[in-house]
Short mmCIF file of C-alpha atoms in Angstrom, two decimals:
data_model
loop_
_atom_site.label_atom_id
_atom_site.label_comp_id
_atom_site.label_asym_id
_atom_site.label_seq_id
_atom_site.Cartn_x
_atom_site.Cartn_y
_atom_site.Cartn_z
CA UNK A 1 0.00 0.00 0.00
CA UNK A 2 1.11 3.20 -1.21
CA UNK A 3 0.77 7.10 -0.30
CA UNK A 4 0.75 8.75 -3.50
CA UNK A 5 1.52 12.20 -2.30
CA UNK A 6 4.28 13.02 0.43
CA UNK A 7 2.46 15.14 2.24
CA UNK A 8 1.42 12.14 5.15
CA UNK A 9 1.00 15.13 7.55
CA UNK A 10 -2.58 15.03 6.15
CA UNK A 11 -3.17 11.77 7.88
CA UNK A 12 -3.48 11.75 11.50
CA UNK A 13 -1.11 9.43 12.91
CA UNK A 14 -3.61 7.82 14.81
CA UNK A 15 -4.57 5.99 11.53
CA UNK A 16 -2.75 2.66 10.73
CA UNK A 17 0.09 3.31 8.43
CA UNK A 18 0.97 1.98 4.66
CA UNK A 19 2.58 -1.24 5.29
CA UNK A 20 0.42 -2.54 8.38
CA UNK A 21 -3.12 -1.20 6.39
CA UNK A 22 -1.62 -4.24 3.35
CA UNK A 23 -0.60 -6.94 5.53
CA UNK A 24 -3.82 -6.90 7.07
CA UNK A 25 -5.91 -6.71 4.30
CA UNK A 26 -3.58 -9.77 2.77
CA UNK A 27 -4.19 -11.42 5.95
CA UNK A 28 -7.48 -10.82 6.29
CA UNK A 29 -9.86 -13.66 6.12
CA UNK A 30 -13.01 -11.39 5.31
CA UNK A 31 -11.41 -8.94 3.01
CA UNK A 32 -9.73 -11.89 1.04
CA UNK A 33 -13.41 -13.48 0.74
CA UNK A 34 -15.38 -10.35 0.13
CA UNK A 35 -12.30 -9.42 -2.63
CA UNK A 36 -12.57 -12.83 -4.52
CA UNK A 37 -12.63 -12.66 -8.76
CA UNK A 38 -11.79 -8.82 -8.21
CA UNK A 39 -9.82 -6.91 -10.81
CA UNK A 40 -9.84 -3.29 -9.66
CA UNK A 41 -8.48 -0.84 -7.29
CA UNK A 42 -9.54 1.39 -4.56
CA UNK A 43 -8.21 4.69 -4.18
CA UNK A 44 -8.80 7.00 -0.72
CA UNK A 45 -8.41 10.61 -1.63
CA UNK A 46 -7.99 12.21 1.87
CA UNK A 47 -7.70 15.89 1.53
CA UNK A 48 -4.53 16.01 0.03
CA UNK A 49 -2.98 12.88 0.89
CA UNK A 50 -4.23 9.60 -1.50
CA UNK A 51 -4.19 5.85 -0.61
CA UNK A 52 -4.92 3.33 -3.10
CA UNK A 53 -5.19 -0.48 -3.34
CA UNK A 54 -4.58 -2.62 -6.00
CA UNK A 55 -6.81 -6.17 -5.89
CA UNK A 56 -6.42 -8.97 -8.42
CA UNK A 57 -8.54 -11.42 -7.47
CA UNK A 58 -6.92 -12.16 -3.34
CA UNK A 59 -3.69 -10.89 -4.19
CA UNK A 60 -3.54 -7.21 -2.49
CA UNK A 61 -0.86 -4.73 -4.16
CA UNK A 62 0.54 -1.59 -3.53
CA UNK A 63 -0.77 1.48 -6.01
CA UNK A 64 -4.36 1.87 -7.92
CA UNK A 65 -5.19 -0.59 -10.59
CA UNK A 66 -3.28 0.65 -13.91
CA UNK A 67 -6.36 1.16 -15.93
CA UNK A 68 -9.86 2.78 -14.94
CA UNK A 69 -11.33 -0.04 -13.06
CA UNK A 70 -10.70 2.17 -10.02
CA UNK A 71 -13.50 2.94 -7.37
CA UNK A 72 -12.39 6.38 -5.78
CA UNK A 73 -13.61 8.01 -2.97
CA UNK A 74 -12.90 11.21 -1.97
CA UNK A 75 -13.78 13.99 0.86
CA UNK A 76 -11.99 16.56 3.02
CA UNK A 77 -9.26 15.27 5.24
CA UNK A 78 -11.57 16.12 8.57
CA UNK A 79 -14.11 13.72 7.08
CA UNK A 80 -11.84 11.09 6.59
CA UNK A 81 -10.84 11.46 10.50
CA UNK A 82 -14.33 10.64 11.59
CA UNK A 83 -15.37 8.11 9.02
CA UNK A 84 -11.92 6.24 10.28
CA UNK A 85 -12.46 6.82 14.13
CA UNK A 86 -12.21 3.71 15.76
CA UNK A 87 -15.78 4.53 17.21
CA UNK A 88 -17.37 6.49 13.90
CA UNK A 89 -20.26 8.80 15.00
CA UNK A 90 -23.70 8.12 13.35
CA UNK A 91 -23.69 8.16 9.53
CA UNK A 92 -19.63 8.26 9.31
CA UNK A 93 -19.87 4.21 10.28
CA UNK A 94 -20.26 3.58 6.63
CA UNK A 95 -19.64 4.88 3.35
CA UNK A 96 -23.17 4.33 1.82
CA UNK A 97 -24.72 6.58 5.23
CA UNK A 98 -22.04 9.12 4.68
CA UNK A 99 -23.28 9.65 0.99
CA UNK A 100 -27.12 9.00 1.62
CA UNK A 101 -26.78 12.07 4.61
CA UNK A 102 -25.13 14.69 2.71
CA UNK A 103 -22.46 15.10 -0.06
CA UNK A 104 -19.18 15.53 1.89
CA UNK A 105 -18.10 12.18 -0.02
CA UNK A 106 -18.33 11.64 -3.10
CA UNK A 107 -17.78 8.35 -5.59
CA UNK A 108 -16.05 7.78 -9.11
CA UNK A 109 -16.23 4.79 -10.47
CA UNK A 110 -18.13 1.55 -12.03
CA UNK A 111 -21.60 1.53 -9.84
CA UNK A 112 -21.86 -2.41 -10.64
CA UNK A 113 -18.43 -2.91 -9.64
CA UNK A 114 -19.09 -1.20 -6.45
CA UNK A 115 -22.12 -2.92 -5.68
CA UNK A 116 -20.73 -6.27 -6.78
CA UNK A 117 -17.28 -5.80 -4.29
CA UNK A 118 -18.91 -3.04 -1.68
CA UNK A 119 -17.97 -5.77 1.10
CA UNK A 120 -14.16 -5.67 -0.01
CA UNK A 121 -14.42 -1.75 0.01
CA UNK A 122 -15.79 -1.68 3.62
CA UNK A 123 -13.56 -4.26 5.21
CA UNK A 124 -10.71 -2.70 3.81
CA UNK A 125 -12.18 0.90 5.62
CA UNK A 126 -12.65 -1.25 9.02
CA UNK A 127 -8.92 -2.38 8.12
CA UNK A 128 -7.67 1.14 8.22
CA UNK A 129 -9.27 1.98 11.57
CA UNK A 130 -6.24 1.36 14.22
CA UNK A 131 -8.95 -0.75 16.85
CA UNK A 132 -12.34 -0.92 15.32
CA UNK A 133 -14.83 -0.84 18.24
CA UNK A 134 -16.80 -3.68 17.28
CA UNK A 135 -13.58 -6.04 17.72
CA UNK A 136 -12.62 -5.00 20.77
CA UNK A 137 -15.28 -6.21 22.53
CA UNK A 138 -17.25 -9.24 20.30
CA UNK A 139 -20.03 -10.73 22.23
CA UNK A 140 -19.06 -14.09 23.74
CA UNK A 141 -21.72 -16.36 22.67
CA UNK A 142 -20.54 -19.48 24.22
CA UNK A 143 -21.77 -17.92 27.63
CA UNK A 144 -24.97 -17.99 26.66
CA UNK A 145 -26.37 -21.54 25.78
CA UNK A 146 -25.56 -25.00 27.33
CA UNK A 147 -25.11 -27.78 25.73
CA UNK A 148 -28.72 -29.43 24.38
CA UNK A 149 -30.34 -26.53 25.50
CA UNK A 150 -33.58 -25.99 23.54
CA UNK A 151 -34.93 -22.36 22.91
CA UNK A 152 -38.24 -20.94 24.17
CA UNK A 153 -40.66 -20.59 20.49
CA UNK A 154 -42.48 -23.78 19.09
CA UNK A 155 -42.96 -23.06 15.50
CA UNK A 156 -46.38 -23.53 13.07
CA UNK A 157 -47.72 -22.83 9.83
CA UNK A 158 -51.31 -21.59 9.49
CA UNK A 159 -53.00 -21.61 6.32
CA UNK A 160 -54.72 -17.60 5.60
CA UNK A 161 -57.01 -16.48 2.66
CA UNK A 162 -55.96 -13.36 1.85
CA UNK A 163 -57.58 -11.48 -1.13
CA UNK A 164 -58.25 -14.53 -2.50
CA UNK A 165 -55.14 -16.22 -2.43
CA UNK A 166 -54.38 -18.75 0.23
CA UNK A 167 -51.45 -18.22 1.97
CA UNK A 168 -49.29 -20.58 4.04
CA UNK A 169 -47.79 -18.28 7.10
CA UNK A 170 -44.69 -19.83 9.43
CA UNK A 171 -44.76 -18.55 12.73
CA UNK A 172 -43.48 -18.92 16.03
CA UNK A 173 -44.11 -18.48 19.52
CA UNK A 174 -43.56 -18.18 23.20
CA UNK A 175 -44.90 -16.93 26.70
CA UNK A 176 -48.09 -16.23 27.75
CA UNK A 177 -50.19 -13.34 28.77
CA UNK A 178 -51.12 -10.49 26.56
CA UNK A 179 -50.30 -11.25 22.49
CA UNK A 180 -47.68 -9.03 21.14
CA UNK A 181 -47.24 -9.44 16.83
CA UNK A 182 -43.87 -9.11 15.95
CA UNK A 183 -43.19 -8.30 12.46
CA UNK A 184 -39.83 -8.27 10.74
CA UNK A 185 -37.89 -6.22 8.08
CA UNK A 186 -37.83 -5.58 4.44
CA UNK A 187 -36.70 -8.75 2.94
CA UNK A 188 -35.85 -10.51 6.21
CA UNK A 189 -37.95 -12.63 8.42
CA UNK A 190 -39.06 -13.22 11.76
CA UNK A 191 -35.47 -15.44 13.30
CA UNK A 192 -34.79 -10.96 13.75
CA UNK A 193 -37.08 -11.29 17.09
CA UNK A 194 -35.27 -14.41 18.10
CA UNK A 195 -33.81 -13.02 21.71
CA UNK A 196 -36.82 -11.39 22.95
CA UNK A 197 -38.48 -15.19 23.06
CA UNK A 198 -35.83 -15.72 25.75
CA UNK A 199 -36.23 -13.03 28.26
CA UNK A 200 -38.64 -14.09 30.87
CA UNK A 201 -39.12 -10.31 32.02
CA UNK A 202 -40.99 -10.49 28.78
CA UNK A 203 -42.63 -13.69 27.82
CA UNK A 204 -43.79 -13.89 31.44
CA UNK A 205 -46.49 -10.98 30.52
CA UNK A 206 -46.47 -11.59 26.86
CA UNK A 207 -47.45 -14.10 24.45
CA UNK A 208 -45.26 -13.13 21.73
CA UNK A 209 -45.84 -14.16 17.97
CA UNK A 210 -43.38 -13.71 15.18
CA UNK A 211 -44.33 -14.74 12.05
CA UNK A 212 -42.92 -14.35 8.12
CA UNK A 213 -44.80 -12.83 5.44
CA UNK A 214 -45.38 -14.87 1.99
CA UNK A 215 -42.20 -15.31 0.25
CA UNK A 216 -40.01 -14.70 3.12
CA UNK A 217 -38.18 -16.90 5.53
CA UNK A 218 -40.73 -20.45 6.06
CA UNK A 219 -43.70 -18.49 4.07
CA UNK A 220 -43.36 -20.25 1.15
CA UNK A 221 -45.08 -18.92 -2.11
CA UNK A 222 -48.79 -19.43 -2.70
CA UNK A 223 -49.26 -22.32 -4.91
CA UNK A 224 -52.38 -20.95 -6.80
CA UNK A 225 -49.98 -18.32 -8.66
CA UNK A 226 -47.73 -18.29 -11.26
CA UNK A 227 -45.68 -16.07 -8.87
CA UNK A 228 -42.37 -16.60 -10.87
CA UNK A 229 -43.85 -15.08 -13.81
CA UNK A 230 -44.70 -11.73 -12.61
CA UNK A 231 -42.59 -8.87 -10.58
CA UNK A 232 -42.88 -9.27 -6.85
CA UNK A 233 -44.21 -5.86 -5.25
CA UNK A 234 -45.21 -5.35 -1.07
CA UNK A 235 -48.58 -3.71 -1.34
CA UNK A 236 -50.26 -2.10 1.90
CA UNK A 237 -53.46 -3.74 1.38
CA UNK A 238 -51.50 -7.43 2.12
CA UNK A 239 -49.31 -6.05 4.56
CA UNK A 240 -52.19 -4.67 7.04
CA UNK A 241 -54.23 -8.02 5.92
CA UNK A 242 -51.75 -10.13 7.54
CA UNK A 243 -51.63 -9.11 11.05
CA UNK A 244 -55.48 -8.79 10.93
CA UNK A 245 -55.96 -12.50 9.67
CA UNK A 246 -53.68 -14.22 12.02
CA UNK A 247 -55.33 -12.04 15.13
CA UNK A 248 -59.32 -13.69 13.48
CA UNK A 249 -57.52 -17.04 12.76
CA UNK A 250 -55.55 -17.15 16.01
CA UNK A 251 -58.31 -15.36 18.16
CA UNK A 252 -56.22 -12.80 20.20
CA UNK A 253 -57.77 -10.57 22.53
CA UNK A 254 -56.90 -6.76 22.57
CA UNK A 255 -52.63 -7.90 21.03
CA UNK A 256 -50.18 -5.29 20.91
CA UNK A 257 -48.49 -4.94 17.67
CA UNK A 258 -44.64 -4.59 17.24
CA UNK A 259 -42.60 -4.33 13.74
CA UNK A 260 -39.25 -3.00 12.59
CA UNK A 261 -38.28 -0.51 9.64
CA UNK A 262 -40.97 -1.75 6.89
CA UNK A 263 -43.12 -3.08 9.84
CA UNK A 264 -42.43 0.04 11.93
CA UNK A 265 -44.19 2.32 9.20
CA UNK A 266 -46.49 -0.67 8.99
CA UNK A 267 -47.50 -0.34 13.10
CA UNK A 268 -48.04 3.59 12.71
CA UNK A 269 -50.19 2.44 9.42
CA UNK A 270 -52.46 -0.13 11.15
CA UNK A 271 -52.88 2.01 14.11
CA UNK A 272 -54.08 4.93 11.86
CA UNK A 273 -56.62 2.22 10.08
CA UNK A 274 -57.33 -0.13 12.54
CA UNK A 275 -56.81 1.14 15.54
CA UNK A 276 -59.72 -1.01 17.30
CA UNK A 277 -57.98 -4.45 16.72
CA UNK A 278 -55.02 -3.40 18.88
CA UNK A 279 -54.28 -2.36 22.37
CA UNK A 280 -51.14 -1.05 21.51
CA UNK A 281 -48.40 -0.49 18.59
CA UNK A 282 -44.69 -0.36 18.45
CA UNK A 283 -43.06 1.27 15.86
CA UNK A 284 -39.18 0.34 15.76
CA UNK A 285 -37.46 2.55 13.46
CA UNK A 286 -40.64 3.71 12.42
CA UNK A 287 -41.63 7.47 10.56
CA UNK A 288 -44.75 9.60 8.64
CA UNK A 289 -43.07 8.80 5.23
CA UNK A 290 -39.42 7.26 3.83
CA UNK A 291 -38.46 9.57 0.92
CA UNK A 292 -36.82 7.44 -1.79
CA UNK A 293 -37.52 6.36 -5.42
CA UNK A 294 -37.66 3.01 -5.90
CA UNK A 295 -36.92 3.22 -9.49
CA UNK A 296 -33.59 4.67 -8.76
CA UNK A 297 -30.81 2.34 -10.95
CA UNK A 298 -28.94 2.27 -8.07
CA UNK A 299 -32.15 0.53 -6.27
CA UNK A 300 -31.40 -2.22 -8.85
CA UNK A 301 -28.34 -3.41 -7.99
CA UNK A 302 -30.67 -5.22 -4.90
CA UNK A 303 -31.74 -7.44 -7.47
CA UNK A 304 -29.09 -7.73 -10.58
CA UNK A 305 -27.91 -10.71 -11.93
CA UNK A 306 -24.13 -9.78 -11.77
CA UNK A 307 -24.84 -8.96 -8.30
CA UNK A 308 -24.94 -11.20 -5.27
CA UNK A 309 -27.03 -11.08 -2.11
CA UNK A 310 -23.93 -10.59 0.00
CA UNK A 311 -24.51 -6.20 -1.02
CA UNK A 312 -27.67 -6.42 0.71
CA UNK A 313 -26.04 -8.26 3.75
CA UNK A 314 -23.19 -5.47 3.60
CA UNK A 315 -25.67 -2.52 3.20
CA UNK A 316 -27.77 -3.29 6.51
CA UNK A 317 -24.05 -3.54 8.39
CA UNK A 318 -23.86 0.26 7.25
CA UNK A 319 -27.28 0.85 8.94
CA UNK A 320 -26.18 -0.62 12.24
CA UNK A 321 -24.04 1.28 15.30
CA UNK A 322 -20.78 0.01 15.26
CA UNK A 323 -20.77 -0.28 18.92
CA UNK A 324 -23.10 -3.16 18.53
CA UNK A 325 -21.43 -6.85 19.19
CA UNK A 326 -20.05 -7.82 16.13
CA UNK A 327 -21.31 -11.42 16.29
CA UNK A 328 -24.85 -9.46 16.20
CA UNK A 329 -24.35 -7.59 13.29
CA UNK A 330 -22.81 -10.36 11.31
CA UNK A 331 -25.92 -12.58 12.03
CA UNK A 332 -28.55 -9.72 11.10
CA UNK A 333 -26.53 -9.37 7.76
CA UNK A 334 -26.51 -12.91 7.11
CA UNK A 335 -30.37 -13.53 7.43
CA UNK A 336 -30.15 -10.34 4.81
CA UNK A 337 -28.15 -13.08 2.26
CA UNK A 338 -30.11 -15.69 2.45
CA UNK A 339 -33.73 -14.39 1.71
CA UNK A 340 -35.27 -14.75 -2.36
CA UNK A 341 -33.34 -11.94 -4.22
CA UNK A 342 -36.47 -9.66 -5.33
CA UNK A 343 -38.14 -9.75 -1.44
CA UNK A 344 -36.25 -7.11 -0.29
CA UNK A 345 -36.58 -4.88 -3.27
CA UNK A 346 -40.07 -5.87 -3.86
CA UNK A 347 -41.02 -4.60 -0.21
CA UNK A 348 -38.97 -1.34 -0.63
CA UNK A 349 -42.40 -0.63 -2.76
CA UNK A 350 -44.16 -0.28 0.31
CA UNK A 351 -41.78 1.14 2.60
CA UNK A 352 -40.53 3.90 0.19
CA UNK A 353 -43.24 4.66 -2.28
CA UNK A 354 -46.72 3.63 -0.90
CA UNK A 355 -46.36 4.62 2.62
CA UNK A 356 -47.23 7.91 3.94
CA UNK A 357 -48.90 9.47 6.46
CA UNK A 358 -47.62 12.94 6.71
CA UNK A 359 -51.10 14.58 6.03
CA UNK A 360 -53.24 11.91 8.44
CA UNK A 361 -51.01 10.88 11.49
CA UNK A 362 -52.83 13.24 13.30
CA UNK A 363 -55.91 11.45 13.10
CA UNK A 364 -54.85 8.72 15.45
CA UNK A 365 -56.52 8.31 18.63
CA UNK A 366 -53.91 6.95 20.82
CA UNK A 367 -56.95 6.80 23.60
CA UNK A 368 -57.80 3.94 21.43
CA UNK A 369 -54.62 2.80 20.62
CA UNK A 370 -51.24 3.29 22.62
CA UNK A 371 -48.85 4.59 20.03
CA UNK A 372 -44.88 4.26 21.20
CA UNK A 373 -41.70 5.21 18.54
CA UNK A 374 -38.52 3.91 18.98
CA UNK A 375 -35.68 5.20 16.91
CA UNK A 376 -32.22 3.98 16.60
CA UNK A 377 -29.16 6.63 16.90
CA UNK A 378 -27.39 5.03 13.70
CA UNK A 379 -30.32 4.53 11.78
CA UNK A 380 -29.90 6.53 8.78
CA UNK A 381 -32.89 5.52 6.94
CA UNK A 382 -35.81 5.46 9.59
CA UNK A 383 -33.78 8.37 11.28
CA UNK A 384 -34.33 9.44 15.02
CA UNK A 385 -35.07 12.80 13.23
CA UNK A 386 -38.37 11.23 11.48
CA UNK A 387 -39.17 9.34 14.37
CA UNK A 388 -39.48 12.91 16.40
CA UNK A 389 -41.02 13.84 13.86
CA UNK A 390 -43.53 10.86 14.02
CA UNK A 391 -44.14 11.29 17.29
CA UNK A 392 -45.12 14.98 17.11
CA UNK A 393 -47.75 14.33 14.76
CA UNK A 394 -49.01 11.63 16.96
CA UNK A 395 -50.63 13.68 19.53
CA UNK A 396 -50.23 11.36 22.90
CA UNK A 397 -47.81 8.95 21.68
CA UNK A 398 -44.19 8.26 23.32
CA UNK A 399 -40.84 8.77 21.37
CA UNK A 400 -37.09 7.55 22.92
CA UNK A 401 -33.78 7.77 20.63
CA UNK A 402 -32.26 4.47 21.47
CA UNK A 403 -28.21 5.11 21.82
CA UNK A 404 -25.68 2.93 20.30
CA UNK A 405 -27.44 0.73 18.19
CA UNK A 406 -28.68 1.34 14.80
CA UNK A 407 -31.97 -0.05 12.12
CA UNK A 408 -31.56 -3.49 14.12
CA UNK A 409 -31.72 -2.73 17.51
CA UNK A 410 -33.47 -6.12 18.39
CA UNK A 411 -30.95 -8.14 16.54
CA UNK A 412 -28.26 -5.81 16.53
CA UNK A 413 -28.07 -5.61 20.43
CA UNK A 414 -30.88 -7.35 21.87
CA UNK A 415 -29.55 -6.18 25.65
CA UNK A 416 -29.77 -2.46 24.68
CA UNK A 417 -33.40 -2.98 23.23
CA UNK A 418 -34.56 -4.68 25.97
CA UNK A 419 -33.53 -1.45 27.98
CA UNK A 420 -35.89 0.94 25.79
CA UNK A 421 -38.37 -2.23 24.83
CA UNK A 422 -39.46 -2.91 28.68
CA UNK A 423 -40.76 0.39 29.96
CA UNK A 424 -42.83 0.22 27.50
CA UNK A 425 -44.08 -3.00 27.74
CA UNK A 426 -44.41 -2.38 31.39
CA UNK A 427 -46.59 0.37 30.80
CA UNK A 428 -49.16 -1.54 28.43
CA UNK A 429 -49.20 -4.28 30.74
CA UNK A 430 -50.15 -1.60 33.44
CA UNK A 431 -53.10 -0.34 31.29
CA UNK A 432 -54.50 -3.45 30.18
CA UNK A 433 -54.52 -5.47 33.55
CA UNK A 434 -56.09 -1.51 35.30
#
């Protein structure tokens, strides 16, 4: 690894130098994975001082690629300093938040390259931090099961007409008490929930149900449609039907409702609409509208062909607080990889275009229906700033900025959610048993 110019006065020497930055991204057994079959460079301009990195395939050398399959990114040395703090502050964690929050840093380069090796680009930015946070203290998981230990939710399927269509729904459960719906993310499915089925705090009180929506996770496709034939698109009208038809199907009683980023705008949504079915609704992440077009190109690369599900996987690391455990984040990313390619831009229909209830959210009676918004510091698509917003349109409702975690708080860090998730549930178990 190279400095192009000599001015290295530009670079705080707090930041690893040349020689240790290549051995470990030759060393590295994520960077050499993420970098495999790549032909191309990546160049750092830093203020005045430039790094760059030549990749052919897992062989890392010094100096930019020697023709113009260079990705280049470039911003004012004092940008550079916080984007490669060991601890970044919100929206410097990541390149893709940096650019989506304002235009201090900007991009040259092949757009499908970027997409197809953003993971290399990334790790190699963690490998330039001296002691990335998120290593120095990784969550020891081997304190927290025993050996044949078996977890707390029995899974089902249940069979729901919808619209017509029948539709076999996995879900799972635990606890008993009052019944909380937990619904997951854009293109993910309900294994996000996993930790709050073993917290007995919780399940004591609560009967909690997670379940998948069709063509996620266990919901397999309907088998009355020639779904492969046609685009796949998140409509509202499904989404609210879901939560509705499990609560007839399942007969709950007065439920609380409880869904993240897609299904946060989706509990603000089904409170506005059908406020009488529920007690209660939690909107994680949640806000009055997501501005974004959908038929952006660079929306595509979700779903290309020359591009793998491993962007998506790296993408939603961007959106999460680097101070979360690392273990975490890697297994919230890797549910991201393994759901049907077009799920997660299909429901991006909903959650960017459909949605929005800037111009109505006043119209919900939270004396029918307890309204609480929680919003993650990193989160820089469902921001804390829309979820204040949210809740000042939502006369009566409660609002709390969750620190240190990020679009994932329940996966991310399930210990910090539980923090911000419990007063809350403390206080609709308080009104529902008064």
């Amino acid at each position: 690894m190279i400095i192009q110019n000599s001015n290295t006065s530009a670079i705080p020497m707090t930041f690893l130098n040349q020689s240790e930055w290549v051995q470990r991204c030759s060393h590295d057994g994520e960077f050499k994975l993420a970098s495999r079959h790549w032909e191309g460079g990546l160049i750092l301009h830093m203020g005045e001082a430039t790094r760059a990195l030549h990749v052919q395939d897992d062989v890392v050398k010094e100096g930019p690629h020697p023709t113009t399959l260079n990705l280049e990114y470039t911003a004012a040395h004092d940008v550079w300093k916080k984007i490669l703090a060991n601890e970044p502050e919100r929206f410097h964690n990541d390149l893709t938040a940096k650019r989506a929050t304002d235009q201090e840093l900007r991009f040259k380069g092949d757009h499908l390259m970027q997409a197809q090796y953003y993971g290399a680009v990334m790790r190699a930015i963690e490998l330039l931090r001296r002691e990335p946070v998120a290593y120095l203290n990784p969550l020891d998981s081997s304190a927290e099961t025993v050996n044949g230990q078996i977890d707390a939710p029995m899974g089902r399927y249940i069979h729901l007409e919808i619209a017509g269509t029948n539709y076999r729904i996995y879900y799972e459960e635990a606890g008993t008490g009052i019944p909380l719906l937990l619904h997951h993310t854009a293109g993910c499915h309900s294994s996000q929930w996993r930790h709050l089925f073993e917290l007995p705090e919780i399940t004591s009180r609560f009967r909690l149900i997670a379940y998948d929506l069709p063509f996620h996770g266990k919901s397999l496709p309907p088998t009355s449609k020639e779904w492969w034939a046609e685009p796949y698109v998140l409509r509202g009208k499904l989404l609210r039907s879901l939560p509705l038809k499990l609560i007839e199907a399942l007969h709950l009683h007065n439920p609380v409702f409880m869904g993240c980023s897609v299904g946060g705008l989706l509990a603000l949504d089904l409170a506005h609409k059908h406020a009488n079915q529920f007690c209660a609704v939690i909107s994680v992440e949640g806000a009055l509208n997501i501005s974004g077009d959908v038929s952006d190109p660079n929306f595509g690369y979700l779903w290309h062909p020359q591009v793998s599900n491993e962007y998506k996987g790296r993408l939603m690391d961007g959106l999460m607080a680097p101070q979360s455990p690392i273990t975490m984040r890697r297994e919230t990313s890797f549910v991201y990889t393994c759901g049907w390619p077009p799920s997660f831009l299909g429901d991006l229909y909903y959650y960017g275009a459909e949605y929005n209830l800037t111009d109505c959210a006043h119209e919900i009676d939270t004396n029918e229906v307890g309204v609480h918004i929680l919003s993650g510091e990193y989160d820089y698509s469902g921001s804390v700033e829309l979820g204040k917003q949210a809740h000042d349109a939502i006369p009566g409702s409660t609002w709390a900025e969750m620190k240190g975690v990020g679009h994932f708080p329940m996966s991310e860090n399930p210990q910090v959610f539980a923090s911000y998730l419990l007063p809350i549930l403390d206080r609709i178990d308080a009104s529902v048993g008064s």
